[in-house]
């Protein structure tokens, strides 16, 4: 019997440009994606922090939600899928959201924007099909329209504003989490590196020319998945499928900032979302475990899967993301530990290659953020 073939990887519209730039292509979330360019992950990371990095994130799912009835009904239906205030989001503003399941776990994290007469949603690539099906099933009063003819680029770093303003005049006026449409270009002042920057949706047919013009701006360089991961880790940001998943609640994940007052006990629209019993209980009483920042001693990183122990040898948790932080010049990790061991400054041990090494619970982000408020 023949071996089952792996499903063929999807290709980005900008793949020829990535290859021309020397991008090393690897499988990621069902796509061929550039993990790094000839400068390598360390230089790409530091370049983004110092100047501007251009990331191709076209694998993400872009979706338009249009009301069949009123816009308020659309917002209410979308709000019923997550513990986040959708009704209170002003036009031209973007918000971080979390689809939760009936057990209070996270089905996906996402960004959504109110654009007056419809909502624009960006979801993770690996969850794209499931998220679209979830919205179709949960929002019968909405037209759920996957956007399949646009690329998505992220321009991040202190030089991002000047570089994008040169091509799209007016973007410099945006604040963090603002969203505006400039002709056929959709721009939000956001990203996933901890730096000031933008996410830019452009028509597929124009994407390569637009990317080339950005790369021609002073200080803009192409950046791959490797540096995207180390940048988001330094910023203390979760990676779906690693730091958060269907078993993790938003409270355990230390994402309570994303649950606005209106959806909490005593709020105007408390509860009513999947998993509300668990999530509201954990908000009131505290969860059994918490996502925390971790600083290993020495130079050896503690990566995903490393088991964590109290000094007396009691197992207390596990690392979910870890590596070397180029900007902080030290290994950094995040993971889940029992609440009794989650206070900043707590000393733990992580088991690396059979040895238990010291690690300290620490505040996040590891690298200060530079969002334009």
Coordinates of N, CA, C and O in Angstrom, one line a residue, residues 75 95 103 136 138-139 153 199 241 269 272 274 282 304 360 369:
X75 N -22.9 43.0 15.3 CA -22.0 43.2 16.4 C -22.4 42.3 17.5 O -21.5 41.6 18.2
X95 N -9.6 45.8 17.6 CA -9.5 45.2 18.9 C -9.0 43.7 18.8 O -9.3 43.1 17.8
X103 N -16.0 24.8 26.8 CA -15.2 24.5 28.0 C -14.4 25.7 28.5 O -13.6 25.5 29.5
X136 N -19.8 31.2 10.3 CA -20.9 30.9 9.5 C -22.0 30.3 10.3 O -23.2 30.6 10.3
X138 N -22.3 30.3 13.7 CA -22.7 31.1 14.8 C -23.3 32.4 14.5 O -23.9 33.1 15.4
X139 N -23.3 32.8 13.2 CA -23.8 34.2 12.8 C -24.7 34.0 11.6 O -24.3 34.5 10.5
X153 N 0.7 42.4 4.6 CA 2.1 42.7 4.9 C 2.1 43.3 6.3 O 1.2 44.1 6.6
X199 N 0.0 46.9 9.8 CA -0.4 45.8 9.0 C -1.2 46.3 7.8 O -2.1 47.2 8.0
X241 N -1.6 27.7 19.5 CA -1.1 26.3 19.3 C 0.1 26.0 20.1 O 0.5 24.8 20.2
X269 N -23.2 43.6 29.6 CA -23.6 42.4 28.9 C -22.7 41.2 29.4 O -22.0 40.6 28.6
X272 N -22.7 35.1 28.6 CA -23.4 34.9 27.3 C -22.5 34.5 26.2 O -22.9 34.3 25.0
X274 N -19.4 31.5 24.8 CA -19.0 30.1 25.1 C -18.0 30.0 26.3 O -17.0 30.8 26.3
X282 N -13.1 31.9 37.0 CA -11.6 32.1 37.1 C -11.3 33.6 37.3 O -10.4 33.9 38.1
X304 N 10.2 25.1 24.3 CA 8.8 24.5 24.5 C 9.0 23.1 25.0 O 9.8 22.3 24.4
X360 N 13.8 31.9 36.8 CA 13.1 32.8 37.7 C 11.8 33.3 37.0 O 11.9 33.7 35.8
X369 N 7.6 47.8 25.0 CA 6.9 48.0 23.8 C 7.0 49.5 23.4 O 7.2 50.3 24.2

